[in-house]
Short mmCIF file of C-alpha atoms and ligand atoms in Angstrom, two decimals:
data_model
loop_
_atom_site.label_atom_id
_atom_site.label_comp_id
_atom_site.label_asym_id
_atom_site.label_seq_id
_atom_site.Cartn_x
_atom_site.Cartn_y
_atom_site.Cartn_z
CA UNK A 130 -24.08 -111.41 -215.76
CA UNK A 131 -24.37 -109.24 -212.44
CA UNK A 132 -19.89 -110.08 -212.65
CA UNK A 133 -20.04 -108.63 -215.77
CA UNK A 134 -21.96 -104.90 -215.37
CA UNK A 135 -19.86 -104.87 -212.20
CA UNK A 136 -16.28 -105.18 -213.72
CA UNK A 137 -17.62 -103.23 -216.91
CA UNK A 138 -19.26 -100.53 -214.49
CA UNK A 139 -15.51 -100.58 -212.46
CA UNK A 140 -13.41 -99.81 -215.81
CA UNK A 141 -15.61 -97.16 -216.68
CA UNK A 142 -15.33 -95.63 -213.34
CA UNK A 143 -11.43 -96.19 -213.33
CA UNK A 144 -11.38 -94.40 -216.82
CA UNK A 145 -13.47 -91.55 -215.77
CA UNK A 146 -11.84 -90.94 -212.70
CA UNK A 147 -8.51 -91.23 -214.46
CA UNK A 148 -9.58 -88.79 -217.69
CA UNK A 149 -10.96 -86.42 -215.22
CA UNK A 150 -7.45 -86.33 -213.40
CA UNK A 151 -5.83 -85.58 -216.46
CA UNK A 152 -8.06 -82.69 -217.11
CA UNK A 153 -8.32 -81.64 -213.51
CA UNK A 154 -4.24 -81.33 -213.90
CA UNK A 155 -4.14 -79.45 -216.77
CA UNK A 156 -6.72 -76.98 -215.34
CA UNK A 157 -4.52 -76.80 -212.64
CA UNK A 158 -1.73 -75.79 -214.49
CA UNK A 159 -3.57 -73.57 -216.62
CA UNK A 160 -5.00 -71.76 -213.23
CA UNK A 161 -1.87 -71.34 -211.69
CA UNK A 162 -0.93 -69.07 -214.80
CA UNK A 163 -3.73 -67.02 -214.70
CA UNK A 164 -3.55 -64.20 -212.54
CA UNK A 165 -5.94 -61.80 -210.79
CA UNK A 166 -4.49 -58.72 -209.48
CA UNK A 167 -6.35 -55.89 -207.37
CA UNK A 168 -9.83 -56.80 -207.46
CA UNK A 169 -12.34 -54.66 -205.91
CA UNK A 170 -16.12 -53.89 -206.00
CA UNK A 171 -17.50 -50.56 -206.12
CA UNK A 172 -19.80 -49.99 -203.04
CA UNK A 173 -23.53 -50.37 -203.64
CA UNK A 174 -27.23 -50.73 -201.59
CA UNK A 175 -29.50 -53.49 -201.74
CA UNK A 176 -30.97 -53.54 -204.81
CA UNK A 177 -28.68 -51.65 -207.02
CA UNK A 178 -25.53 -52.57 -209.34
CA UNK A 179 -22.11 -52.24 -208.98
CA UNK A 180 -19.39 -53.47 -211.18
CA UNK A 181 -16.04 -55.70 -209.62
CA UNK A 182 -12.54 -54.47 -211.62
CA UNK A 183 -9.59 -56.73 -211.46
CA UNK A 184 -6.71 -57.17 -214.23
CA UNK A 185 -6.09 -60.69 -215.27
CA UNK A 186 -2.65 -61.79 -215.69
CA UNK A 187 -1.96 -64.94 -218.39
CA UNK A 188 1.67 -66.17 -218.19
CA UNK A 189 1.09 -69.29 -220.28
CA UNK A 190 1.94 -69.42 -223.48
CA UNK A 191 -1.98 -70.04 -224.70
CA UNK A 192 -4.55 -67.56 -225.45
CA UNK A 193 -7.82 -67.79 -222.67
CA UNK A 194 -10.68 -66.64 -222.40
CA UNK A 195 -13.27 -65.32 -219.77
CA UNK A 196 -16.45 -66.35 -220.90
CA UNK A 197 -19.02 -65.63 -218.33
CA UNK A 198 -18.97 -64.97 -214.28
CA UNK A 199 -20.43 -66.08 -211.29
CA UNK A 200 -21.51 -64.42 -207.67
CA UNK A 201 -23.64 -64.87 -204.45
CA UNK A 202 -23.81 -60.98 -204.09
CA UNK A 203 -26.25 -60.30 -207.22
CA UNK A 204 -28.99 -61.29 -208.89
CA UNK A 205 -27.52 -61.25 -212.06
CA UNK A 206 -23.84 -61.43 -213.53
CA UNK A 207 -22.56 -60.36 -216.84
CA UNK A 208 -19.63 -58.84 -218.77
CA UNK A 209 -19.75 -55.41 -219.83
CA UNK A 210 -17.88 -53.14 -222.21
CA UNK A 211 -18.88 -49.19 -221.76
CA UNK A 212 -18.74 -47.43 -224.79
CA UNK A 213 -18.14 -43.15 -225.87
CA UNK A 214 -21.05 -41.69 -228.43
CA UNK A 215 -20.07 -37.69 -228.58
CA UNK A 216 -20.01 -36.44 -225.32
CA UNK A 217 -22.76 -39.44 -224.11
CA UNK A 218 -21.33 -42.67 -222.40
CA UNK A 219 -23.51 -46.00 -222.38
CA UNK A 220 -22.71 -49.69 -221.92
CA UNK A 221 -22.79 -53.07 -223.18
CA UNK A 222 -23.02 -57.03 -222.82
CA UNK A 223 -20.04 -58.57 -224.30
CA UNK A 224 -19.67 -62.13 -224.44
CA UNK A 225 -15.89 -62.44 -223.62
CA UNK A 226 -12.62 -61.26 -223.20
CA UNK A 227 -9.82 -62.69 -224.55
CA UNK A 228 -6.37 -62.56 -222.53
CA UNK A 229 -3.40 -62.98 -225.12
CA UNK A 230 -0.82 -65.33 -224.45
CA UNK A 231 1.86 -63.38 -221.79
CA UNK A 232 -0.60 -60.85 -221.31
CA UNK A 233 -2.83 -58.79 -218.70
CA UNK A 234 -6.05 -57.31 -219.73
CA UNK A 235 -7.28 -54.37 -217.21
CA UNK A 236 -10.90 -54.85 -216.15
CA UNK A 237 -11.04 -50.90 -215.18
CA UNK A 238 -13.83 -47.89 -214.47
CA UNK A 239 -15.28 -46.26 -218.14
CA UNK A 240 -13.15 -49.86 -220.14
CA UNK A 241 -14.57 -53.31 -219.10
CA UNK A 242 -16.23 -54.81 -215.98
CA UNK A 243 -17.92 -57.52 -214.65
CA UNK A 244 -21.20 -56.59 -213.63
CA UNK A 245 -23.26 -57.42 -210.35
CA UNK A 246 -26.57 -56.81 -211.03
CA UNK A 247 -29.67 -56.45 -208.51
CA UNK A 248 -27.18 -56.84 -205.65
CA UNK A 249 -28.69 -59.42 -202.59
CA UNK A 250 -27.46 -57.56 -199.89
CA UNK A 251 -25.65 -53.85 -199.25
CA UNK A 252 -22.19 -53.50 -200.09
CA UNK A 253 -20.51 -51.82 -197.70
CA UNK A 254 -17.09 -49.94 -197.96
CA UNK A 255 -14.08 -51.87 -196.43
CA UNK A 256 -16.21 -54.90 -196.90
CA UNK A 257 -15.56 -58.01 -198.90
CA UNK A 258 -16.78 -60.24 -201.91
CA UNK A 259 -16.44 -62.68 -203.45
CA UNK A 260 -17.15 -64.19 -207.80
CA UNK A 261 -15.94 -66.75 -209.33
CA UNK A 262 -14.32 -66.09 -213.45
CA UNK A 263 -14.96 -68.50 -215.78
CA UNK A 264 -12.12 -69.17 -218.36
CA UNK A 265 -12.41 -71.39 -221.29
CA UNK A 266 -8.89 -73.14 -220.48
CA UNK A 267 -8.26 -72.30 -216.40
CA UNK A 268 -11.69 -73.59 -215.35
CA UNK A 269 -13.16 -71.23 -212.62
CA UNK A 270 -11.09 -68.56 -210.43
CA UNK A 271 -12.22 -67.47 -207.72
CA UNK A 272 -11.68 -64.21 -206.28
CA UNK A 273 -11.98 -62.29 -203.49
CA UNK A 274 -12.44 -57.90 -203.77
CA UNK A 275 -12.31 -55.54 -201.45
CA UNK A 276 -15.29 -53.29 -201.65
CA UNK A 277 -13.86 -49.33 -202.05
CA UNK A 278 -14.42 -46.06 -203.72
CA UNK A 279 -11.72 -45.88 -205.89
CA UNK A 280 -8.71 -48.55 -207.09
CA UNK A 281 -5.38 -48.52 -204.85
CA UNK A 282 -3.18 -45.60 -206.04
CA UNK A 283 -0.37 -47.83 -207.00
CA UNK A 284 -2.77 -49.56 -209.32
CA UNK A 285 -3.98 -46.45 -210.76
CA UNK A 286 -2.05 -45.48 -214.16
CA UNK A 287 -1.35 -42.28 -215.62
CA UNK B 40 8.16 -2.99 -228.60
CA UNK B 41 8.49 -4.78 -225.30
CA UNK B 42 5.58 -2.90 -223.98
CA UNK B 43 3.63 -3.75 -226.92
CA UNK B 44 4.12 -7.78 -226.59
CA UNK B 45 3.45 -7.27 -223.15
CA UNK B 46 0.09 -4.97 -223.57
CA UNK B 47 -0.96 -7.31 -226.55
CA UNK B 48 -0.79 -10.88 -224.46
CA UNK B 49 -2.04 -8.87 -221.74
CA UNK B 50 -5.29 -8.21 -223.56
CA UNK B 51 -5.10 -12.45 -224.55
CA UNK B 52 -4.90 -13.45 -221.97
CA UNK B 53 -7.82 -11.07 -220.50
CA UNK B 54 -9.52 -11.92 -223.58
CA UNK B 55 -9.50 -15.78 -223.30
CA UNK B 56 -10.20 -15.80 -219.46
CA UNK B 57 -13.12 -14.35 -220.04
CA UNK B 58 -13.97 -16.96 -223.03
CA UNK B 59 -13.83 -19.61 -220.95
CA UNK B 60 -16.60 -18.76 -218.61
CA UNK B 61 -18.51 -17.56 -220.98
CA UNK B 62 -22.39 -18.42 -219.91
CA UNK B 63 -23.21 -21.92 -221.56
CA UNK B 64 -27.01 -21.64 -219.58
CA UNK B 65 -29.16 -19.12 -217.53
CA UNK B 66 -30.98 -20.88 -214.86
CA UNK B 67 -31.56 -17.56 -212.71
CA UNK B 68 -34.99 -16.89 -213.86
CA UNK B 69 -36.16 -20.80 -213.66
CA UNK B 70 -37.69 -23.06 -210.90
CA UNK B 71 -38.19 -26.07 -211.11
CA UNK B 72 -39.89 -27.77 -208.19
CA UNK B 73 -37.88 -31.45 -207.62
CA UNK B 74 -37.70 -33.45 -204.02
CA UNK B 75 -34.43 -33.99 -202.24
CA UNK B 76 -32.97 -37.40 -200.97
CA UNK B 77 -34.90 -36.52 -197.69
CA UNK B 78 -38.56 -36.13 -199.83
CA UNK B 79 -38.65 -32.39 -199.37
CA UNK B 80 -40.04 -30.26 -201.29
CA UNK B 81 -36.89 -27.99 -203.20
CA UNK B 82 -36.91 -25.55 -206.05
CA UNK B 83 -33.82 -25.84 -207.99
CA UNK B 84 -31.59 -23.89 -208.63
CA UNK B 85 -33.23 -21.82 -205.46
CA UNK B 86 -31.68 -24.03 -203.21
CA UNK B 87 -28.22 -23.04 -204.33
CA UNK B 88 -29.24 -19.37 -204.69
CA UNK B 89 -26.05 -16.45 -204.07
CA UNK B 90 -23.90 -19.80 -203.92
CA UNK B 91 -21.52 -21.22 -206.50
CA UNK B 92 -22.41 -25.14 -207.30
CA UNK B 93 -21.38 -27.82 -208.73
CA UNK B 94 -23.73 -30.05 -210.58
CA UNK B 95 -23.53 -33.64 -211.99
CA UNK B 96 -25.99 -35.90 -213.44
CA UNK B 97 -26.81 -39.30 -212.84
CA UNK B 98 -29.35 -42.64 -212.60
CA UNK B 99 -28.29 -44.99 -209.79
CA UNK B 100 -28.46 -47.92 -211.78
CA UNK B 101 -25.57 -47.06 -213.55
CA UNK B 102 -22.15 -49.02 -212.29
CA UNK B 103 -19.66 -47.17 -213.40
CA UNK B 104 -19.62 -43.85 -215.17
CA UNK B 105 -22.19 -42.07 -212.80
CA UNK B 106 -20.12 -43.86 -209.72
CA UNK B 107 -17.52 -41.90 -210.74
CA UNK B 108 -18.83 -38.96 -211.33
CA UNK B 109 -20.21 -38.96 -207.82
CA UNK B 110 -16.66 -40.25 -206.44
CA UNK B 111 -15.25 -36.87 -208.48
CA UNK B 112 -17.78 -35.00 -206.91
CA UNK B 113 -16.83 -36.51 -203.78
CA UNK B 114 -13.03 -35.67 -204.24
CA UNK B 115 -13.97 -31.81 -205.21
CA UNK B 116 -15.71 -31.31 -202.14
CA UNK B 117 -13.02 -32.74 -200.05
CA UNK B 118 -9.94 -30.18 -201.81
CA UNK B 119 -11.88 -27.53 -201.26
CA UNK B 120 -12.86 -28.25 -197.86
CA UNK B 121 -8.90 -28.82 -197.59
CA UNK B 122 -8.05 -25.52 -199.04
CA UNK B 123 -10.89 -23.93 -197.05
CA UNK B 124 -12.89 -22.86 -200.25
CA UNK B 125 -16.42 -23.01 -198.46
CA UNK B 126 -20.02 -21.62 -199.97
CA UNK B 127 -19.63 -24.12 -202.44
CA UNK B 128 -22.57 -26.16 -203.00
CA UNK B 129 -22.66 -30.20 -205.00
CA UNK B 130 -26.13 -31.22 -206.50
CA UNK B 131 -26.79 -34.30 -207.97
CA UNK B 132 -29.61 -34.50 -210.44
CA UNK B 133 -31.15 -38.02 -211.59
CA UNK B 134 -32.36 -38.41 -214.79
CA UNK B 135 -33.68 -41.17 -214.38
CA UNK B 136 -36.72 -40.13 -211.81
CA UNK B 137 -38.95 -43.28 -212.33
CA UNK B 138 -36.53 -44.95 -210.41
CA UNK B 139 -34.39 -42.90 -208.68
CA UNK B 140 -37.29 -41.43 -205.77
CA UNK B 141 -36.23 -40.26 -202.48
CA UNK B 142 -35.18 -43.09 -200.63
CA UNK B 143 -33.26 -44.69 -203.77
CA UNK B 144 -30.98 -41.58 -203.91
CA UNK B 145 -30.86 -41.43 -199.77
CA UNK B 146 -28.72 -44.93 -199.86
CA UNK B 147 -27.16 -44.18 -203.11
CA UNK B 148 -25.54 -41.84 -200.95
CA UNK B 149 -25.39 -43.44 -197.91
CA UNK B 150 -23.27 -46.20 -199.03
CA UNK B 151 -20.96 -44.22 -200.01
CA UNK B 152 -20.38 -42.26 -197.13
CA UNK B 153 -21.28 -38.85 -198.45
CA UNK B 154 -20.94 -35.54 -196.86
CA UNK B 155 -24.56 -33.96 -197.43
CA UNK B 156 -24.04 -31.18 -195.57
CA UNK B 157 -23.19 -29.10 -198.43
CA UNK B 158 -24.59 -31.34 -201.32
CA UNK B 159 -27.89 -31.99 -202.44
CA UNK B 160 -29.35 -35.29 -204.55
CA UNK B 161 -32.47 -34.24 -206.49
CA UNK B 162 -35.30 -36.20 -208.11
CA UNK B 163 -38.79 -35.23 -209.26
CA UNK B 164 -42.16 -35.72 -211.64
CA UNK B 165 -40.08 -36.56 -214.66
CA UNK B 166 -42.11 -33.74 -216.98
CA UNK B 167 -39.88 -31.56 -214.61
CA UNK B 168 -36.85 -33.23 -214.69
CA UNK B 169 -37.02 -33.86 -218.49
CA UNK B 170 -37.56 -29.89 -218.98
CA UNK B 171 -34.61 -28.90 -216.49
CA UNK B 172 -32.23 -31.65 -218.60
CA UNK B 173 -33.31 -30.28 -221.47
CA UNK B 174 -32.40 -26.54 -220.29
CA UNK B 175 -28.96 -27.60 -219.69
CA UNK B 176 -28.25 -29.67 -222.12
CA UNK B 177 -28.02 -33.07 -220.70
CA UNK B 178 -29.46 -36.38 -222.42
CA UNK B 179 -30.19 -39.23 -221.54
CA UNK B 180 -31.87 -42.08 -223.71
CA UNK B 181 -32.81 -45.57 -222.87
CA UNK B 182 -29.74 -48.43 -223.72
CA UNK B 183 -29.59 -51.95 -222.61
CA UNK B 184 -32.09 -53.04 -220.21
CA UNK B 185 -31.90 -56.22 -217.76
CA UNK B 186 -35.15 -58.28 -217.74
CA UNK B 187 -36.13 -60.30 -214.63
CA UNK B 188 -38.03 -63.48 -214.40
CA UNK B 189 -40.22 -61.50 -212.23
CA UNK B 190 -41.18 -59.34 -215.49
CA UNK B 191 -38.80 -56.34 -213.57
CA UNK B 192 -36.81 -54.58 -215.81
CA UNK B 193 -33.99 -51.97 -215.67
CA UNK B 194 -32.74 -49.75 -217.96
CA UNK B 195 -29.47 -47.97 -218.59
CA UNK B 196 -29.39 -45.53 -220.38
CA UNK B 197 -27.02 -43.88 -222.51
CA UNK B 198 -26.01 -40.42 -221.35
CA UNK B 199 -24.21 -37.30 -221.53
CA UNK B 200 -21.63 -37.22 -218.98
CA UNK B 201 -21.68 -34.16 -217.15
CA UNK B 202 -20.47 -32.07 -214.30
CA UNK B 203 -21.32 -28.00 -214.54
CA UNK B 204 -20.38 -25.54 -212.46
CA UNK B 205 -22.95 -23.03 -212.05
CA UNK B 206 -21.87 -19.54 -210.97
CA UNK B 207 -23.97 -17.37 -207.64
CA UNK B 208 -25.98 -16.03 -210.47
CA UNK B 209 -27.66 -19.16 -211.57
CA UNK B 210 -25.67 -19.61 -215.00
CA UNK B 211 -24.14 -22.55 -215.99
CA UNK B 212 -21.07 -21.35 -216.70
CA UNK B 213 -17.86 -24.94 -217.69
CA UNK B 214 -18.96 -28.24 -218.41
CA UNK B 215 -16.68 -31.08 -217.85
CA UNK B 216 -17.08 -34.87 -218.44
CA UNK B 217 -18.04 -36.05 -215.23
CA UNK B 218 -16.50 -39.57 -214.64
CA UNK B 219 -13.06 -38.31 -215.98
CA UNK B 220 -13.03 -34.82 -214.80
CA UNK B 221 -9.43 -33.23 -214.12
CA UNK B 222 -10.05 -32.25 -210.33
CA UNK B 223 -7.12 -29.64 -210.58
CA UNK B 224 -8.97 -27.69 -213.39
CA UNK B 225 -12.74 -27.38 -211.70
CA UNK B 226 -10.82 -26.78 -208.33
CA UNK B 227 -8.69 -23.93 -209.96
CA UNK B 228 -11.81 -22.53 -212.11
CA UNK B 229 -14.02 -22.60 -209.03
CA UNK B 230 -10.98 -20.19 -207.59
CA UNK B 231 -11.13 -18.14 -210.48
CA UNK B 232 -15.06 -17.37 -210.71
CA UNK B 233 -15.07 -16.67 -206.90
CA UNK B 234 -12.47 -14.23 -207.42
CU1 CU C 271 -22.38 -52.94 -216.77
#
């Protein structure tokens, strides 16, 4: 009987480990196909928010989707859209963003951002910090921003 | 014929210079009594009296559009320190006052390595503030709010989003949109009104 939960108990665990291979892979290939370019963090105190900006690359030929985010450096973490009413700008919760197949959505000041809310510690310029992006078919991406006033001039568009 | 042209977009041009400063405001006879980022007592716009300013409006919880409107500020003061424009004073107001108290707008500052010598963050009862905002036209009304576990809660707040420049006088005299201001323009308007 004990022979029998063992072997049964060992297939199950060979089948698990194997599925979870499989999906592990295709994450993996899924990940290396999304890309995040030029993150950074806008500086902010103890206490306060800030937002992180990025653009997110997809070279596969599949539609994902960032779905929610993660980070040490804030209370809190959502998605946010900011929207124009008149001469009056205010924000939003969104739930996602969707990044077309062969396609690079621009998280980017007054557009979209990731928010870090109730920040844990100060974040200083020329620091660094880290989230993690969770997409429906890459899994989670982690990423690593530099903390500055302003994106890079060669990533700024005109 | 020539002459004529030339006297007619003479008097345009004359005509819409003047038009575009025309005075949106007059703050010279108020005072409104507010506290800097240091807690001291300031009467606004007083403290910028017989100087030209430029003013934007904020609420430190906000992560992006007053950011940048602070970061514009920032870049302001730094071409005309460059083309040795001085006399020029930056205030930021908060309209948000609950919040934003001395010490709030101190490291909102601080963090971003601001040059206070020649600007000003300003916060205050918020009967005061409200009637100030109201004077010149700025609004601000309560959005999206986080709630904590804790039962702490902050509010954005959707707003109007503003930088002024207000002339030695006390009159408000351009607005701009503050997070996506043209730097060139203020810079070259703050040229022309000092002229
Ligand atoms: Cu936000």
């Amino acid at each position: 009987m004990k022979y029998k939960i063992f072997v049964a108990a060992a297939i199950f665990f060979l089948l698990l480990t194997n599925l979870s291979i499989v999906y592990s892979q295709e994450i993996e290939n899924s990940k290396s196909k999304i890309q995040i370019h030029d993150p950074w963090i806008r500086p902010a105190a103890q206490g306060s928010n800030t937002a992180l900006f990025f653009v997110v690359e997809n070279k596969s030929d599949k539609p994902d989707t960032i779905y929610s985010a993660k980070s040490s450096l804030s209370e809190v973490v959502e998605i946010h859209e900011m929207f124009k009413k008149g001469d009056m700008m205010g924000m939003r919760q969104v739930e996602f963003v969707v990044v077309l197949p062969n396609s690079k959505v621009e998280f980017k000041p007054r557009d979209i951002h990731v928010m870090l809310i109730k920040t844990k510690k100060d974040l200083k310029i020329g620091d660094e910090g880290e989230a993690v992006l969770l997409f429906k078919n890459a899994g989670a991406i982690k990423v690593k921003a530099e903390i500055r006033d302003m994106p890079k001039m060669n990533g700024m568009k005109h | 014929m020539k002459k004529l042209i030339f006297t007619l977009s003479l008097i345009f041009v004359v005509y819409s210079c003047g038009g575009k400063f025309d005075t949106i405001e007059d703050l010279s006879d108020e005072k409104y009594n507010l506290v800097d980022q240091n807690n001291s007592r300031i009467n606004f716009p007083g403290i910028v009296k017989g100087k030209m300013a430029v003013v934007g409006y904020i609420f430190t919880n906000c992560p992006d559009i007053c950011p940048l409107t602070t970061n514009n500020m920032r870049l302001i003061q730094e071409r005309l320190k460059e083309e040795k424009i001085n006399n020029i004073e930056f205030v930021s107001i908060s309209f948000d006052p609950l919040v934003d108290k001395p010490g709030v707008l101190r490291k909102f500052a601080e963090i971003r390595n601001l040059d206070l010598s020649n600007w000003t963050f300003l916060t205050g009862e918020k009967n005061v503030i409200d009637s100030l905002l109201k004077k010149v036209q700025v609004f601000a009304v309560p959005g999206d709010s986080t709630v904590f576990q804790s039962g702490e809660k902050i509010i954005y707040y959707v707003h109007t989003d503003r930088i002024q420049i207000m002339d030695t006088d006390g009159k408000i005299r351009k607005n701009y949109p503050g997070s996506s201001i043209n730097i060139d323009e203020i810079v070259e308007d703050i040229k022309s009104l000092a002229d």
